[in-house]
Amino acid sequence: MSKRIGKQTVELINRPKIISTGTVVGPKEGEGPLSKYFDVILEDDKNGQETFEKAESSLVTTAVNKALEKANLKNTDIHYIFAGDLLNQLSASTFALRGLEIPFIGLYGACSTMALSLSMAAMNVDGEFSDYSIAATSSHFSTAERQFRTPLEYGGQKKVTSQWTVTASGAAIVSSKGGEIYPQITHVTTGKIMDYGITDANNMGAAMAPAAVDTIKQHLRDTGRTPDYYDVIATGDLGSYGMELTKKLLLEYGYDVSKVYIDCGVEIFKENNGDKSNPDKCGDKCLDGVMCGGSGCGCSASVFCGYLYKSLLNGKFKKVLLVSTGALLSTTTSLQGESIPGIAHAVAIEFGGAKC
Amino acid sequence: MSKRIGKQTVELINRPKIISTGTVVGPKEGEGPLSKYFDVILEDDKNGQETFEKAESSLVTTAVNKALEKANLKNTDIHYIFAGDLLNQLSASTFALRGLEIPFIGLYGACSTMALSLSMAAMNVDGEFSDYSIAATSSHFSTAERQFRTPLEYGGQKKVTSQWTVTASGAAIVSSKGGEIYPQITHVTTGKIMDYGITDANNMGAAMAPAAVDTIKQHLRDTGRTPDYYDVIATGDLGSYGMELTKKLLLEYGYDVSKVYIDCGVEIFKENNGDKSNPDKCGDKCLDGVMCGGSGCGCSASVFCGYLYKSLLNGKFKKVLLVSTGALLSTTTSLQGESIPGIAHAVAIEFGGAKC
């Protein structure tokens, strides 16, 4: 029995559940309107470590351990961990996880990695290869600046279309166990690499928008759903500019997502108008200095594992489509004049999603 | 029904088949004793491209297209491609595959990536998420030197424990279709990250050997098999020094692999004593200049997709355990004084492997 529906989507017949999440964010992310949804907010973005890279690893460890602790599980209960990050050779993840003794699958999808790791963990559980799998990812403002742009000491200026790499990690435990009280992963739509020839590394939203559009469109076509089937369709981190582009392009394909559409990169850094307890009261303006909004794997990881997951648990949302988006460039490819391909992966998380 | 057997192994009940492979190697690899098993041998390791990085991408495209052509399939027949390489942000794979329009899962396991991508493609097919999935990877001597060591122009000297990054790409099509004439993937053992504190980046064999030992030992324990169940146990690219270490350590655990054990890094560069047509006639000495032998994702990719796969097809081997090995360092982690964690993933490929 094939689980495939349509061109790029599979339905997960066994309905893997997300039984727990763990999140940790940096001080700046803790100033945003989603602060109450995060498990740990750092006071120091070095988290007591010698280097930013080691700090990022410590975030991954913190998020994974939080998720384990909340599910009352030990590392030895976990059959696989699917993880990756933005650093060269996934060093934030591998150095964080080397002590955990869990079979490790390293993934790279740039900022799409949270939806990618959730997709893979969900298929793994659905295919009966594991009872418990972890999906995790991270990013850190200062490691990303050093690796992709310029060292912080250089004081490089941001452009209006730039985004601010989120310092955060999120981990989710996906399981065949647990009852209907947990949100279930019902569908996975895996993205293709899209390249519309964008070469401006300060405008990643534009580079990633076509990938988000393609994956959302394909998900809706494959499942026969309309945008308003979902309470929320959340793109990973297109920022305010990429978000507008995505809305407009989807409308050209006949899909009006405007009523349910949010972007994790915009949500995490929305100016909260002094009311931290209610993200719905925020306007569309972002915190000072973050320009178009947040980016980095840790962005959709922390927003999903924090705000969206907890809003599923508390009944605010019943059906969420997470569409993390990634820009697949490297400093070498940019120096060699290459364009910036994008990718987006979608995961549907629901209560009581009808089985096909 | 769980497919798990033992601690780290799953049995693939539906027996996904490897119905086709494609390989391409550089000129130096074409001088070794496995040359007749490769589909394409380049005369120029830039393959007519402007840069070594673009050349590496062109290798991936060549290997994937060869595999598709031999299976008489089109890109639109393929449901997923699982691929990765050594370059930062997997740029060899992503730039190679952006035109193919196949849902893409980016993987990173350093030089373990071939067994990792085969594992993931096999579980994906076994779990009925796809009819056809591709596993692919690549490496290139000159992109790896530039990224991990020094530019070629610097003329850095190799140490006696060094290895030579293989210029090659291999791709395999894994499918639920096809009859008993094709070798089947019966078991997957996913590795944990092992770190024995090795810090010498010129001695990767020693850094990766404990991971190979751990995964082989766990695979044999989980399946209840002895080493001589297999015609060949092939580690990815430990080189001659890491290979000896692995044999010795496994013997301490009570497993004598000496009769069936080869290392892809040693095989690909063995001096062929003037008889290119018979790798069995080679001694243990490697070609001049490659020191301990080959390394890089492309090493076990080309040796598996070339020599081992074709030897399975022609009946020379019936049962092969591929154990690709990776060293999970980055230049940043080494500069920050970190040790080199290793990982190894194992895939059992057999004819008529008994179902549990």
XYZ file of C-alpha atoms in Angstrom:
712
model
C 0.000 0.000 0.000
C 1.593 3.228 -1.113
C 1.288 6.202 1.160
C 1.810 8.617 -1.688
C -0.876 11.121 -2.564
C -0.245 13.345 -5.527
C 3.143 14.344 -6.764
C 5.185 15.268 -3.708
C 3.099 14.356 -0.678
C 2.794 11.295 1.529
C 0.068 10.625 4.042
C 1.285 9.165 7.313
C -1.211 6.391 7.952
C 0.025 5.653 11.476
C -0.284 9.295 12.534
C 2.993 9.865 14.412
C 2.491 12.135 17.407
C 4.607 14.994 18.645
C 4.700 14.137 22.311
C 7.094 16.791 23.537
C 9.214 19.752 22.476
C 12.100 21.719 23.946
C 13.134 25.268 23.086
C 15.851 27.711 24.032
C 16.342 31.224 22.627
C 18.799 34.088 22.976
C 18.146 37.358 24.850
C 16.914 39.262 21.760
C 14.408 36.538 20.889
C 13.262 36.677 24.514
C 12.282 40.330 23.982
C 9.823 39.407 21.249
C 6.131 38.614 21.673
C 6.596 34.825 21.758
C 8.810 34.846 24.841
C 6.331 33.085 27.086
C 6.284 30.076 24.767
C 10.010 29.328 25.080
C 11.336 26.954 27.737
C 14.654 28.708 28.279
C 15.633 32.314 27.531
C 19.356 32.974 27.767
C 20.682 36.086 29.470
C 23.983 35.741 27.616
C 24.032 34.490 24.044
C 27.372 32.759 24.700
C 25.587 30.649 27.314
C 28.752 30.529 29.404
C 30.801 28.947 26.591
C 34.175 30.014 25.209
C 32.994 30.538 21.641
C 29.745 31.252 19.824
C 30.035 27.892 18.057
C 30.252 26.034 21.351
C 27.340 28.158 22.585
C 25.245 27.046 19.621
C 26.045 23.407 20.413
C 24.975 24.004 24.003
C 21.620 25.305 22.733
C 21.011 22.046 20.856
C 21.856 20.026 23.962
C 19.523 22.209 26.052
C 16.589 21.878 23.639
C 17.001 18.095 23.274
C 17.336 17.577 27.020
C 14.271 19.762 27.702
C 12.225 17.716 25.235
C 13.417 14.446 26.820
C 12.737 15.720 30.335
C 9.203 16.853 29.501
C 8.406 13.490 27.878
C 9.950 11.701 30.854
C 12.287 9.821 28.498
C 16.002 9.045 28.560
C 18.432 9.273 25.634
C 18.481 5.464 25.480
C 14.729 5.452 24.713
C 15.313 7.357 21.462
C 15.967 5.319 18.327
C 17.076 8.095 15.957
C 17.889 11.776 16.084
C 17.462 13.777 12.879
C 19.348 17.040 13.219
C 21.303 19.687 11.391
C 22.206 23.348 11.474
C 23.728 26.104 9.347
C 27.340 25.609 10.355
C 29.807 24.015 7.969
C 29.736 20.215 8.393
C 26.782 20.581 10.819
C 29.181 21.140 13.661
C 26.648 22.667 16.063
C 24.567 19.476 15.947
C 27.335 16.886 15.850
C 29.315 18.363 18.733
C 26.125 18.781 20.755
C 24.964 15.227 20.188
C 28.208 13.268 20.403
C 27.631 12.442 24.067
C 24.042 11.300 23.643
C 24.682 7.900 22.043
C 21.622 8.116 19.810
C 21.877 6.933 16.170
C 22.333 10.179 14.279
C 21.101 11.263 10.850
C 22.690 14.555 9.791
C 20.430 16.732 7.652
C 21.033 19.945 5.783
C 18.274 22.075 4.351
C 19.567 25.504 5.394
C 16.725 27.247 7.255
C 14.262 24.553 6.093
C 15.876 22.043 8.444
C 13.149 22.004 11.128
C 10.449 20.907 8.669
C 12.977 18.550 7.049
C 13.942 16.886 10.337
C 10.274 16.677 11.400
C 9.428 15.128 7.993
C 12.139 12.525 8.292
C 11.407 11.698 11.932
C 7.699 11.395 11.121
C 8.261 9.069 8.143
C 10.671 7.046 10.248
C 8.091 6.545 13.003
C 5.255 6.016 10.521
C 7.301 3.358 8.700
C 7.716 1.523 12.029
C 11.467 1.958 12.127
C 11.325 3.632 15.535
C 9.087 4.233 18.520
C 10.713 7.540 19.404
C 12.683 9.839 17.107
C 13.889 13.358 17.740
C 13.865 16.195 15.188
C 16.113 19.092 16.127
C 17.892 22.107 14.733
C 19.573 25.351 15.774
C 21.036 28.628 14.619
C 22.989 31.413 16.272
C 23.274 35.017 15.148
C 26.984 35.297 15.826
C 28.071 31.968 14.316
C 26.069 32.695 11.164
C 27.437 36.238 10.841
C 30.998 34.957 11.212
C 30.541 32.111 8.752
C 28.334 33.623 6.069
C 28.966 37.359 6.290
C 31.627 39.167 8.294
C 32.921 38.865 11.857
C 30.871 40.941 14.304
C 33.872 43.240 14.886
C 33.649 44.373 11.252
C 30.320 46.055 11.965
C 28.760 45.234 8.579
C 25.555 47.177 7.895
C 22.248 45.431 7.230
C 20.161 46.227 4.184
C 16.434 46.867 4.292
C 15.744 43.392 2.880
C 18.172 41.685 5.284
C 17.079 39.320 8.015
C 18.446 38.667 11.485
C 19.630 35.110 12.219
C 17.737 33.855 15.238
C 19.727 32.493 18.191
C 17.680 29.470 19.166
C 17.273 25.736 19.115
C 14.152 23.604 19.018
C 13.693 19.863 19.401
C 10.578 17.736 19.011
C 10.023 14.119 19.995
C 7.980 12.219 17.419
C 6.472 8.936 18.544
C 4.159 6.081 17.712
C 3.102 6.120 21.379
C 0.847 8.560 23.190
C -2.848 9.126 22.711
C -5.092 11.537 20.865
C -4.101 14.304 23.266
C -0.993 14.935 21.156
C -0.915 16.664 17.781
C -0.282 14.267 14.926
C 1.798 14.591 11.798
C -0.577 13.660 9.006
C 1.174 14.689 5.780
C 4.637 15.497 4.555
C 5.293 17.419 1.335
C 8.973 17.371 0.398
C 10.283 20.301 -1.584
C 12.233 20.483 -4.811
C 15.172 22.838 -5.270
C 13.901 26.035 -6.932
C 16.205 28.566 -8.515
C 14.840 31.820 -9.887
C 18.256 33.377 -10.424
C 18.286 35.651 -7.347
C 21.903 36.544 -6.489
C 21.448 39.090 -3.672
C 22.474 37.380 -0.414
C 20.865 40.291 1.439
C 17.480 39.361 0.039
C 16.982 35.765 1.041
C 13.215 36.221 1.359
C 13.013 36.741 -2.394
C 15.303 33.753 -3.021
C 13.192 31.456 -0.849
C 9.694 32.699 -1.733
C 9.374 30.688 -4.992
C 10.255 27.513 -3.079
C 7.646 28.276 -0.403
C 5.062 28.994 -3.086
C 5.862 25.793 -4.967
C 5.652 23.572 -1.892
C 2.462 25.173 -0.493
C 0.769 24.997 -3.902
C 1.838 21.375 -4.351
C 0.706 20.438 -0.839
C -2.736 21.935 -1.430
C -3.034 20.265 -4.851
C -1.846 16.869 -3.572
C -4.169 16.872 -0.550
C -7.104 18.601 -2.243
C -7.207 21.065 0.647
C -7.815 24.789 0.512
C -5.701 27.263 2.516
C -8.473 27.772 5.069
C -8.443 24.069 5.942
C -5.569 25.155 8.186
C -5.782 27.465 11.172
C -2.238 28.544 10.394
C 0.100 28.171 7.441
C 3.506 29.202 8.791
C 6.469 29.712 6.496
C 9.893 29.325 8.082
C 11.627 32.606 7.730
C 10.829 34.595 4.642
C 10.642 37.844 6.561
C 8.099 40.558 5.820
C 9.247 41.111 2.232
C 9.357 37.427 1.250
C 6.024 36.917 2.981
C 4.310 39.544 0.838
C 5.874 38.023 -2.267
C 4.642 34.549 -1.289
C 1.083 35.774 -0.678
C 1.033 37.526 -4.035
C 2.488 34.592 -5.978
C 0.093 32.108 -4.356
C -2.818 34.339 -5.287
C -1.685 34.134 -8.899
C -2.102 30.358 -8.620
C -5.590 30.870 -7.170
C -4.717 30.325 -3.512
C -5.611 33.109 -1.096
C -3.675 32.356 2.077
C -4.030 35.820 3.590
C -6.376 34.827 6.430
C -4.211 32.027 7.821
C -0.712 32.954 6.786
C 2.080 33.866 9.185
C 5.867 33.791 8.875
C 7.953 32.541 11.792
C 10.650 35.124 11.035
C 8.143 37.963 11.356
C 6.343 36.515 14.401
C 9.427 36.007 16.549
C 10.585 39.608 16.221
C 7.300 41.521 16.095
C 7.350 44.628 18.241
C 5.117 43.626 21.087
C 3.692 47.018 21.958
C 4.480 46.513 25.592
C 2.154 43.532 25.924
C 4.403 40.487 26.009
C 1.591 38.190 26.997
C -0.396 38.529 23.802
C 1.276 38.063 20.423
C -2.039 38.704 18.705
C -1.871 42.335 19.821
C 1.315 42.961 17.876
C 1.362 45.033 14.767
C 3.326 44.105 11.672
C 6.369 46.123 12.645
C 9.468 44.232 13.741
C 11.811 45.020 16.634
C 14.463 47.625 15.930
C 17.420 46.389 13.916
C 16.117 43.046 12.707
C 15.057 44.576 9.386
C 12.693 42.119 7.595
C 12.533 39.668 10.521
C 14.249 36.536 11.752
C 15.958 33.768 9.821
C 18.081 30.683 10.540
C 17.070 27.089 11.247
C 16.454 28.021 14.873
C 13.714 30.436 13.813
C 11.046 28.024 12.613
C 12.385 25.474 15.135
C 11.718 27.688 18.144
C 8.506 29.208 16.772
C 7.131 25.768 15.906
C 8.343 23.930 19.018
C 7.355 26.892 21.209
C 4.415 28.996 20.006
C 2.772 26.714 17.442
C 3.155 23.423 19.342
C 1.929 24.921 22.587
C -0.987 26.571 20.781
C -1.885 23.144 19.367
C -1.705 21.639 22.864
C -3.855 24.380 24.417
C -6.504 24.214 21.703
C -5.890 27.612 20.079
C -4.993 25.854 16.818
C -6.143 22.475 15.552
C -4.482 22.333 12.154
C -1.090 23.796 11.332
C 0.970 23.594 8.150
C 4.624 24.276 8.875
C 6.596 25.246 5.768
C 10.230 25.877 6.693
C 12.208 27.534 3.929
C 15.915 27.412 3.141
C 18.355 29.287 0.914
C 20.925 26.816 -0.379
C 23.883 29.091 -0.934
C 27.437 28.910 0.362
C 30.035 31.668 0.505
C 31.991 29.821 -2.204
C 29.033 29.564 -4.586
C 28.256 33.264 -4.116
C 31.885 34.225 -4.783
C 31.735 32.099 -7.927
C 28.774 34.164 -9.146
C 26.119 31.534 -8.588
C 22.466 32.306 -7.880
C 20.720 31.265 -4.651
C 18.547 28.157 -4.956
C 15.786 27.763 -2.379
C 13.881 24.854 -0.907
C 10.810 24.482 1.320
C 9.450 21.428 3.084
C 5.907 21.221 4.488
C 4.582 19.210 7.415
C 0.891 19.084 8.378
C 0.286 18.787 12.113
C -3.305 18.238 13.169
C -5.747 16.860 15.631
C -8.052 14.264 14.161
C -6.970 14.737 10.537
C -9.185 12.413 8.482
C -7.413 9.319 7.193
C -7.591 8.889 3.433
C 4.766 -4.406 13.632
C 8.125 -2.909 14.449
C 10.973 -3.505 12.074
C 13.555 -2.988 14.776
C 15.952 -5.755 15.658
C 18.383 -5.113 18.465
C 19.588 -1.713 19.496
C 20.481 0.122 16.302
C 19.311 -2.053 13.426
C 16.121 -2.283 11.400
C 15.172 -5.083 9.066
C 13.610 -3.944 5.804
C 10.691 -6.308 5.438
C 9.850 -5.214 1.891
C 13.419 -5.787 0.674
C 14.046 -2.632 -1.397
C 16.122 -3.400 -4.457
C 19.033 -1.506 -5.950
C 18.003 -1.558 -9.574
C 20.711 0.619 -11.055
C 23.823 2.628 -10.238
C 25.869 5.319 -11.947
C 29.510 6.194 -11.311
C 32.044 8.713 -12.502
C 35.632 9.090 -11.297
C 38.612 11.353 -11.919
C 41.751 10.437 -13.915
C 43.749 9.259 -10.865
C 40.944 6.937 -9.726
C 40.839 5.610 -13.284
C 44.451 4.466 -12.894
C 43.533 2.188 -9.990
C 42.533 -1.467 -10.204
C 38.760 -0.791 -10.105
C 38.751 1.261 -13.307
C 36.744 -1.233 -15.336
C 33.858 -0.992 -12.870
C 33.290 2.752 -13.340
C 30.852 4.068 -15.939
C 32.756 7.266 -16.717
C 36.441 8.075 -16.194
C 37.293 11.738 -16.670
C 40.361 12.800 -18.592
C 40.304 16.195 -16.898
C 39.241 16.492 -13.266
C 37.678 19.879 -14.000
C 35.334 18.102 -16.404
C 35.281 21.177 -18.650
C 33.957 23.429 -15.875
C 35.255 26.813 -14.721
C 35.898 25.775 -11.120
C 36.551 22.579 -9.190
C 33.293 23.137 -7.277
C 31.292 23.288 -10.499
C 33.201 20.217 -11.678
C 32.115 18.336 -8.555
C 28.486 19.294 -9.218
C 28.848 18.020 -12.772
C 30.024 14.665 -11.397
C 26.839 14.339 -9.345
C 24.713 15.131 -12.383
C 26.653 12.591 -14.459
C 26.284 9.801 -11.876
C 22.555 10.436 -11.363
C 21.877 10.617 -15.091
C 23.843 7.413 -15.715
C 21.817 5.599 -13.051
C 18.547 6.895 -14.536
C 19.592 5.976 -18.073
C 20.566 2.426 -17.110
C 17.259 1.898 -15.294
C 15.406 3.409 -18.236
C 13.785 5.941 -15.929
C 13.195 9.691 -16.130
C 13.720 12.239 -13.349
C 9.930 12.500 -13.008
C 9.756 8.806 -12.055
C 11.854 9.444 -8.944
C 10.020 10.362 -5.744
C 12.973 11.438 -3.572
C 16.668 12.032 -3.928
C 18.807 11.652 -0.790
C 22.138 13.338 -1.397
C 24.977 15.233 0.186
C 28.677 15.913 -0.100
C 31.602 17.374 1.823
C 31.264 20.954 0.649
C 29.933 23.625 2.972
C 26.125 23.744 2.734
C 26.202 20.664 0.453
C 26.736 22.886 -2.529
C 28.010 20.155 -4.869
C 24.717 18.275 -4.497
C 22.282 21.182 -4.420
C 23.720 22.929 -7.459
C 23.857 19.621 -9.336
C 20.284 18.687 -8.547
C 18.499 22.038 -8.841
C 17.461 21.320 -12.414
C 16.150 17.823 -11.763
C 12.864 18.731 -10.042
C 13.026 15.774 -7.654
C 12.045 16.276 -3.988
C 15.400 16.653 -2.275
C 16.600 15.525 1.159
C 20.020 16.977 1.981
C 22.172 14.700 4.119
C 25.505 15.211 5.798
C 27.554 12.424 7.265
C 30.996 13.461 5.995
C 32.484 10.432 4.200
C 29.731 8.187 5.608
C 27.197 9.830 3.312
C 26.853 6.974 0.771
C 25.747 4.469 3.415
C 23.619 7.198 5.009
C 21.852 8.088 1.767
C 21.382 4.398 0.906
C 19.957 3.806 4.420
C 17.500 6.644 4.114
C 16.447 5.777 0.557
C 15.989 2.137 1.568
C 13.856 2.977 4.629
C 11.869 5.398 2.504
C 11.080 2.705 -0.084
C 10.539 0.030 2.567
C 8.098 2.323 4.399
C 6.101 2.657 1.151
C 6.734 6.372 0.829
C 8.234 5.970 -2.636
C 8.553 3.562 -5.536
C 11.890 4.945 -6.654
C 14.402 6.896 -4.592
C 17.948 7.871 -5.442
C 20.906 7.824 -3.045
C 23.872 9.858 -4.232
C 27.037 11.535 -3.082
C 30.317 12.961 -4.347
C 33.715 14.299 -3.422
C 36.518 16.005 -5.314
C 40.184 16.129 -4.378
C 40.627 19.786 -5.253
C 37.436 21.140 -3.629
C 38.219 19.246 -0.435
C 41.843 20.430 -0.349
C 40.729 24.031 -0.845
C 38.010 23.859 1.769
C 39.532 21.702 4.488
C 43.282 22.115 4.066
C 45.120 24.580 1.839
C 44.717 25.706 -1.772
C 46.547 23.437 -4.223
C 48.939 26.276 -5.054
C 50.276 26.169 -1.489
C 51.742 22.721 -2.113
C 51.048 21.370 1.399
C 52.813 18.077 2.114
C 50.922 14.924 3.041
C 51.765 12.942 6.159
C 52.199 9.184 6.208
C 48.746 8.754 7.839
C 47.060 11.154 5.386
C 44.500 10.073 2.824
C 43.749 11.294 -0.660
C 40.242 12.643 -1.283
C 38.712 10.682 -4.128
C 37.313 12.595 -7.105
C 34.144 10.677 -7.832
C 30.396 10.492 -7.586
C 28.105 7.499 -7.220
C 24.331 7.244 -7.411
C 22.061 4.271 -6.750
C 18.377 3.859 -7.536
C 16.507 2.066 -4.754
C 13.096 0.686 -5.644
C 10.171 -1.431 -4.543
C 9.955 -2.641 -8.160
C 12.179 -5.118 -9.978
C 12.573 -8.810 -9.334
C 14.944 -11.100 -7.496
C 17.632 -10.384 -10.075
C 18.544 -7.231 -8.168
C 20.446 -7.092 -4.890
C 18.234 -6.174 -1.957
C 18.829 -3.963 1.043
C 17.902 -6.146 3.990
C 19.215 -4.312 7.069
C 20.252 -0.835 8.081
C 22.371 -0.121 11.159
C 22.573 3.584 11.907
C 25.672 4.840 13.680
C 26.114 6.919 16.780
C 28.658 9.731 16.984
C 31.847 8.370 18.554
C 34.594 10.603 19.900
C 37.828 9.120 21.197
C 39.588 12.464 21.459
C 41.704 12.223 18.277
C 42.741 15.736 17.195
C 45.119 15.006 14.283
C 43.310 15.965 11.072
C 46.024 14.100 9.163
C 44.982 10.853 10.766
C 41.302 10.495 9.964
C 41.541 6.703 9.820
C 42.241 6.647 13.551
C 39.415 9.138 14.206
C 36.902 7.055 12.242
C 38.006 3.539 13.247
C 36.153 3.498 16.620
C 32.925 4.463 14.820
C 33.410 1.689 12.239
C 34.131 -0.804 15.011
C 31.088 0.275 17.011
C 28.701 0.041 14.051
C 30.047 -3.312 12.735
C 29.959 -4.820 16.239
C 26.421 -3.518 16.810
C 25.252 -4.773 13.406
C 26.589 -8.281 14.104
C 25.081 -8.303 17.599
C 21.707 -6.992 16.429
C 21.419 -9.462 13.547
C 23.085 -12.406 15.305
C 25.383 -12.794 12.300
C 29.077 -13.598 12.289
C 31.545 -11.716 10.041
C 31.779 -14.638 7.616
C 28.046 -14.435 6.932
C 29.161 -11.744 4.492
C 31.299 -12.231 1.407
C 32.604 -8.717 1.959
C 32.499 -6.209 4.799
C 33.645 -2.936 3.236
C 34.427 0.097 5.347
C 34.153 3.461 3.609
C 37.539 5.021 3.712
C 39.619 4.267 6.743
C 42.765 3.791 4.668
C 45.364 1.148 5.421
C 46.164 2.430 8.900
C 42.548 2.797 10.058
C 41.779 -0.589 8.535
C 44.411 -2.346 10.625
C 43.135 -0.543 13.719
C 39.565 -1.626 12.963
C 40.562 -5.284 12.473
C 42.465 -5.265 15.740
C 39.727 -3.571 17.754
C 37.034 -5.890 16.374
C 39.157 -8.879 17.342
C 39.203 -7.567 20.899
C 35.396 -7.763 20.813
C 35.653 -11.337 19.524
C 34.957 -10.626 15.861
C 37.568 -11.789 13.363
C 36.767 -9.956 10.143
C 40.124 -10.588 8.467
C 38.856 -13.011 5.811
C 36.101 -10.760 4.443
C 37.268 -7.264 5.263
C 38.200 -4.632 2.673
C 38.344 -0.843 2.810
C 37.056 1.163 -0.137
C 39.823 3.749 0.364
C 42.493 1.074 0.020
C 40.805 -0.784 -2.865
C 40.351 2.213 -5.117
C 44.029 3.188 -5.026
C 45.777 -0.185 -4.835
C 48.760 -0.413 -7.138
C 47.520 -2.749 -9.813
C 50.787 -4.375 -10.799
C 50.113 -3.739 -14.450
C 46.955 -5.857 -14.484
C 44.069 -3.446 -14.538
C 41.546 -6.147 -15.244
C 41.945 -8.015 -11.984
C 41.746 -6.183 -8.672
C 42.304 -9.461 -6.842
C 45.876 -9.569 -8.158
C 46.792 -6.337 -6.426
C 49.031 -6.260 -3.406
C 48.363 -4.098 -0.368
C 50.472 -1.203 -1.582
C 48.690 1.935 -2.733
C 49.435 4.080 -5.765
C 52.236 6.601 -5.321
C 51.249 9.728 -3.435
C 47.907 8.682 -1.980
C 49.562 7.684 1.313
C 47.084 5.559 3.351
C 44.490 5.404 0.560
C 41.379 7.213 -0.610
C 38.819 9.185 1.376
C 35.840 11.439 0.682
C 32.149 10.597 0.212
C 32.854 9.755 -3.418
C 35.181 6.943 -2.350
C 32.685 4.459 -0.897
C 30.085 5.823 -3.349
C 32.101 4.891 -6.434
C 33.515 1.663 -4.983
C 30.066 0.524 -3.868
C 28.131 1.683 -6.943
C 30.928 0.425 -9.222
C 32.925 -2.558 -7.991
C 30.691 -3.956 -5.236
C 27.341 -3.483 -6.991
C 28.605 -4.967 -10.245
C 30.182 -7.867 -8.355
C 26.789 -8.501 -6.743
C 25.120 -8.413 -10.162
C 27.641 -10.786 -11.741
C 27.466 -13.277 -8.891
C 30.966 -12.776 -7.476
C 29.445 -11.628 -4.183
C 26.071 -12.527 -2.690
C 26.190 -10.684 0.635
C 27.872 -7.347 1.206
C 27.948 -5.116 4.277
C 28.787 -1.541 3.337
C 30.016 0.522 6.292
C 30.795 4.058 5.152
C 32.698 6.072 7.725
C 32.802 9.817 8.335
C 34.922 12.253 10.337
C 32.672 15.012 11.616
C 35.134 17.871 11.915
C 35.066 21.366 10.452
C 37.948 23.794 10.050
C 36.360 25.969 12.752
C 36.061 23.146 15.273
C 39.694 22.144 14.667
C 40.870 25.741 15.099
C 38.907 25.855 18.346
C 40.882 22.850 19.614
C 38.088 20.318 19.320
C 38.614 16.597 18.764
C 37.306 14.770 15.671
C 34.098 12.795 16.243
C 33.445 9.944 13.835
C 30.354 8.130 12.600
C 29.716 4.988 10.548
C 26.502 3.697 9.008
C 26.035 0.122 7.797
C 23.804 -1.230 5.042
C 23.437 -4.951 4.279
C 22.911 -5.732 0.598
C 22.131 -9.330 -0.239
C 20.476 -11.806 -2.516
C 17.864 -13.898 -0.766
C 18.562 -12.664 2.764
C 16.223 -14.612 5.039
C 13.295 -12.612 6.396
C 13.048 -12.650 10.179
